[in-house]
Amino acid sequence: MSARDRNPFASDWVRGPADDALRPQGTLSYLAGATADPLKFMTIPQLLDRACERWGGRDAAVFVESGRRLSWHDLRRLSDEVAAGLLALGIRRGNRVGIWSPNRLEWLLAQFGTARIGAILVNINPAYRTSELEHALNAVRCRALIMARRLKGSDYVGMLQSIAPELGARVDPAASSIELMAERLPHLKHVIVLGDGPVPPRALAFDRFVAAAGPAQRTRLAPLAAALDPDDPINIQFTSGTTGLPKGATLTHFNIVNNARFCAKAMRLTMQDRLCIPVPLYHCFGMVLGVLACTATGAAMVFPGESFDAGQTLAAVSRERCTALHGVPTMFIAMLDHPEFARHDLSTLRTGIMAGAPCPVETMRRVVEHMHMREVTIGYGMTETSPISFQSSVDDPIEKRVSTVGRIQPHAQVKIVDAAGRIVPVGTPGELCTRGYLVMRGYWEDPERTREAIDEAGWMRTGDLATIDAEGWCNIVGRVKDMLIRGGENVFPREVEEFLHGHPKVQAAQVFGVPDARLGEEVCAWVVAKPGEQIAADELRAYCQGRIAHFKVPRHLRIVTEFPLTATGKPQKFAMRDAMVRELGLAQPKTA
């Protein structure tokens, strides 16, 4: 190995793979990604340090809504202040720190600040409500939580206080600590609230939290970062499961640094690019394919607002002269259909990633033609694989970019298997399995569900049905599991079913997806009431509001007396789905 290959700061950071490495080996559906570009055994702090050495004074992050603009040097300095503040609270390597916030500057600082000291950042969906928040914090034993004050109509502080009323307990002025002691959240000791205004007695305002650090903490940062191992877990992201409560997918520096690099390479990002990131930071799409991809290449990050707004995003692209744009198909549809779309100059756009949900072919064509994104890429993956395993390239034929999810990423392996686990011939549908550097460490402290997902040979079962053709192009044709994708958000029917079963009048519930032209899929539920009970659809919707994330609340609800069953008594969701498609007059959109 040459010295250049050992050096993560080498100038050949984004070499491309040979095309023949992307084809199946023989007649079976097995692929191994190119390996000409070596994996980089490095940490997130090393990645940020590299960005500062190369592009220190250039734009790193622009928050259009707040007007904040940071260089790479600024980003490192401010995130190091967060790291020092965490040390002052007693946070150590391996401790879990939750972040419950929309896209804000502090989210970015928390991402790099926790990584600097080896604390594990726990991404909490801003749409979570009380039951989901309580589960997430306790499942991984979060010691600290950095949280927004509110978002739109959601009072985050109020929700947390409903779980932990001790947050409002009076603090003795003579006490040396204001640590939280909550019965229902026994591990959570520190709550840091973003934004202006008063905070509960046992919480810290963000500015006060940062100011608490002194020289003693700051001098410890460099040696702590130098001692980190790229194989350390550094991020936990919750992904729902067919067995109910969300699981904490645990990712390492090595996982996400390399996935970000290869995804940036597929888009050919450079320091000349400006990437608009309207996708949420709590998701891999924002924090890996957005933030870390830019950190790997020097491209500037542009955040239009705290959450997605089509007009705001179009204005940010035009104002900041963005060359790249990320989004799920729903976002692109909203932008294309915005009444003031034609007023915005999008001529600087070139590339980006469309992923997170099946992409309608017509939407892809409109993005290429009307948004000037002739080099837009399609990506496929899952949180558990850091996330991307397939992606198209900027120069792939347009017909491939509208009909497939691209070809295998470097250093990844995939196979398509039948129900017995045997690799199927090229072109034959089966379950897609992934192996390699990108596969998560496992579900946090859940060896049983980890073993269900990852076999002894290291293969991650995706639950998706796919085909691979002779040229290595992958097409997703269905899902083994019941999971549906609503506007880029994964919804697992079992989780919603179990929640509905908690209603005192509900005897049984079945949840499934139906086609939706805007969101890809919508949530539909069939519910059977208990004998002697009467229940209305509106009553069930009211039961859901504020208790589960909005995207999980069934849009279509039917109260029925029974479910269609198989001969062995199992509910037939496909029959329910077909009945709803007929009743609602729906059409299945054509997608890749």
Coordinates of N, CA and C in Angstrom, one line a residue, residues 193-269:
V193 N -32.0 23.3 26.2 CA -33.0 23.9 25.3 C -32.5 24.9 24.4
L194 N -32.9 24.8 23.1 CA -32.4 25.8 22.1 C -33.4 27.0 22.0
G195 N -32.8 28.1 21.5 CA -33.7 29.3 21.3 C -33.8 30.2 22.5
D196 N -34.4 31.3 22.3 CA -34.5 32.4 23.3 C -35.7 32.1 24.2
G197 N -35.6 32.6 25.4 CA -36.8 32.5 26.4 C -36.4 31.7 27.6
P198 N -37.3 31.7 28.6 CA -37.1 30.9 29.8 C -37.1 29.4 29.6
V199 N -36.4 28.7 30.5 CA -36.3 27.3 30.4 C -36.8 26.7 31.8
P200 N -37.2 25.5 31.9 CA -37.6 24.9 33.2 C -36.4 24.9 34.1
P201 N -36.7 24.9 35.4 CA -35.6 25.1 36.4 C -34.5 24.1 36.3
R202 N -34.8 22.8 35.9 CA -33.7 21.8 35.8 C -33.3 21.6 34.3
A203 N -33.4 22.6 33.5 CA -32.9 22.6 32.1 C -31.9 23.7 32.0
L204 N -31.1 23.6 30.9 CA -30.1 24.7 30.6 C -30.4 25.3 29.3
A205 N -30.4 26.6 29.2 CA -30.4 27.3 27.9 C -29.1 26.9 27.1
F206 N -29.2 26.8 25.8 CA -28.0 26.4 25.0 C -26.8 27.3 25.2
D207 N -27.1 28.6 25.3 CA -26.0 29.6 25.4 C -25.3 29.4 26.8
R208 N -26.1 29.1 27.8 CA -25.5 28.9 29.2 C -24.7 27.6 29.2
F209 N -25.2 26.6 28.5 CA -24.6 25.3 28.4 C -23.2 25.5 27.8
V210 N -23.1 26.2 26.7 CA -21.8 26.4 26.0 C -20.8 27.2 26.9
A211 N -21.4 28.2 27.6 CA -20.5 29.1 28.4 C -20.0 28.4 29.6
A212 N -20.5 27.3 30.0 CA -20.1 26.6 31.2 C -18.7 25.9 31.0
A213 N -18.3 25.7 29.8 CA -17.0 25.1 29.6 C -15.9 26.1 29.7
G214 N -14.7 25.6 30.2 CA -13.6 26.5 30.4 C -12.3 25.9 29.7
P215 N -11.2 26.5 30.0 CA -9.9 26.0 29.4 C -9.6 24.6 29.7
A216 N -10.0 24.1 30.9 CA -9.7 22.7 31.2 C -10.4 21.7 30.3
Q217 N -11.6 22.0 29.9 CA -12.3 21.2 28.9 C -11.8 21.3 27.5
R218 N -11.5 22.5 27.1 CA -11.0 22.8 25.7 C -9.7 22.1 25.5
T219 N -8.8 22.1 26.5 CA -7.5 21.5 26.2 C -7.6 20.0 26.1
R220 N -8.7 19.4 26.6 CA -8.8 17.9 26.5 C -9.3 17.5 25.1
L221 N -9.8 18.4 24.3 CA -10.5 18.0 23.1 C -9.5 17.2 22.1
A222 N -8.4 17.8 21.9 CA -7.4 17.2 20.9 C -7.0 15.8 21.3
P223 N -6.6 15.6 22.6 CA -6.2 14.2 22.9 C -7.4 13.2 22.9
L224 N -8.6 13.7 23.3 CA -9.7 12.8 23.2 C -10.1 12.4 21.8
A225 N -10.0 13.4 20.9 CA -10.3 13.0 19.5 C -9.2 12.1 18.9
A226 N -8.0 12.3 19.3 CA -6.9 11.5 18.8 C -7.0 10.0 19.2
A227 N -7.7 9.8 20.4 CA -7.8 8.5 20.9 C -9.0 7.7 20.4
L228 N -9.8 8.3 19.6 CA -11.0 7.7 19.0 C -10.6 6.6 18.0
D229 N -11.5 5.6 17.9 CA -11.3 4.5 17.0 C -12.4 4.6 15.9
P230 N -12.1 4.6 14.6 CA -13.1 4.7 13.6 C -14.2 3.6 13.7
D231 N -13.9 2.5 14.4 CA -14.9 1.5 14.5 C -15.8 1.7 15.7
D232 N -15.6 2.8 16.5 CA -16.5 3.2 17.6 C -17.9 3.5 17.1
P233 N -18.9 3.1 17.8 CA -20.3 3.6 17.5 C -20.3 5.1 17.8
I234 N -21.0 5.8 16.8 CA -21.0 7.3 17.0 C -22.4 7.8 16.8
N235 N -23.3 7.0 16.3 CA -24.6 7.5 15.9 C -25.6 6.4 16.1
I236 N -26.8 6.7 16.7 CA -27.9 5.8 16.8 C -29.1 6.5 16.2
Q237 N -29.7 5.8 15.2 CA -30.9 6.3 14.5 C -32.0 5.2 14.7
F238 N -33.2 5.7 15.1 CA -34.3 4.8 15.4 C -35.0 4.5 14.1
T239 N -35.2 3.2 13.9 CA -36.0 2.8 12.7 C -37.0 1.8 13.2
S240 N -38.2 2.0 12.8 CA -39.3 1.1 13.3 C -39.1 -0.3 12.8
G241 N -39.8 -1.2 13.5 CA -39.7 -2.6 13.1 C -41.0 -3.3 13.0
T242 N -41.1 -4.4 12.4 CA -42.3 -5.2 12.3 C -42.8 -5.7 13.6
T243 N -41.9 -5.8 14.6 CA -42.3 -6.3 15.9 C -42.8 -5.2 16.8
G244 N -42.9 -4.0 16.4 CA -43.4 -2.9 17.2 C -42.5 -1.7 17.4
L245 N -42.0 -1.6 18.6 CA -41.3 -0.4 19.0 C -40.0 -0.1 18.1
P246 N -39.7 1.1 17.9 CA -38.5 1.5 17.1 C -37.2 0.9 17.7
K247 N -36.3 0.5 16.8 CA -35.0 -0.1 17.1 C -33.9 0.9 16.9
G248 N -32.8 0.9 17.7 CA -31.8 1.9 17.5 C -30.6 1.3 16.7
A249 N -30.7 1.6 15.4 CA -29.6 1.2 14.5 C -28.3 2.0 14.8
T250 N -27.3 1.2 15.1 CA -26.0 1.8 15.6 C -25.0 1.8 14.5
L251 N -24.5 3.1 14.2 CA -23.5 3.3 13.1 C -22.2 3.8 13.7
T252 N -21.1 3.5 13.0 CA -19.8 3.9 13.4 C -19.3 5.0 12.5
H253 N -18.2 5.6 13.0 CA -17.5 6.6 12.1 C -17.2 6.0 10.8
F254 N -16.6 4.8 10.8 CA -16.2 4.1 9.6 C -17.4 3.9 8.6
N255 N -18.5 3.5 9.2 CA -19.7 3.3 8.4 C -20.1 4.6 7.6
I256 N -20.3 5.7 8.3 CA -20.9 6.8 7.7 C -19.9 7.8 7.0
V257 N -18.7 7.8 7.4 CA -17.7 8.6 6.7 C -17.5 8.1 5.3
N258 N -17.3 6.7 5.2 CA -17.1 6.2 3.9 C -18.3 6.2 3.0
N259 N -19.5 6.0 3.6 CA -20.7 6.1 2.7 C -20.9 7.5 2.2
A260 N -20.6 8.5 3.0 CA -20.7 9.9 2.6 C -19.8 10.1 1.4
R261 N -18.5 9.6 1.5 CA -17.5 9.8 0.5 C -18.0 9.3 -0.8
F262 N -18.5 8.0 -0.8 CA -18.8 7.4 -2.1 C -20.1 8.0 -2.7
C263 N -21.0 8.4 -1.9 CA -22.2 9.1 -2.4 C -21.8 10.4 -3.0
A264 N -20.9 11.2 -2.4 CA -20.5 12.4 -2.9 C -19.8 12.2 -4.2
K265 N -19.0 11.1 -4.3 CA -18.3 10.8 -5.5 C -19.2 10.5 -6.7
A266 N -20.3 9.8 -6.4 CA -21.3 9.5 -7.4 C -21.9 10.8 -8.0
M267 N -22.0 11.8 -7.2 CA -22.6 13.1 -7.6 C -21.5 14.0 -8.2
R268 N -20.2 13.6 -8.0 CA -19.1 14.4 -8.4 C -19.1 15.8 -7.7
L269 N -19.3 15.8 -6.4 CA -19.3 17.0 -5.7 C -17.8 17.5 -5.5

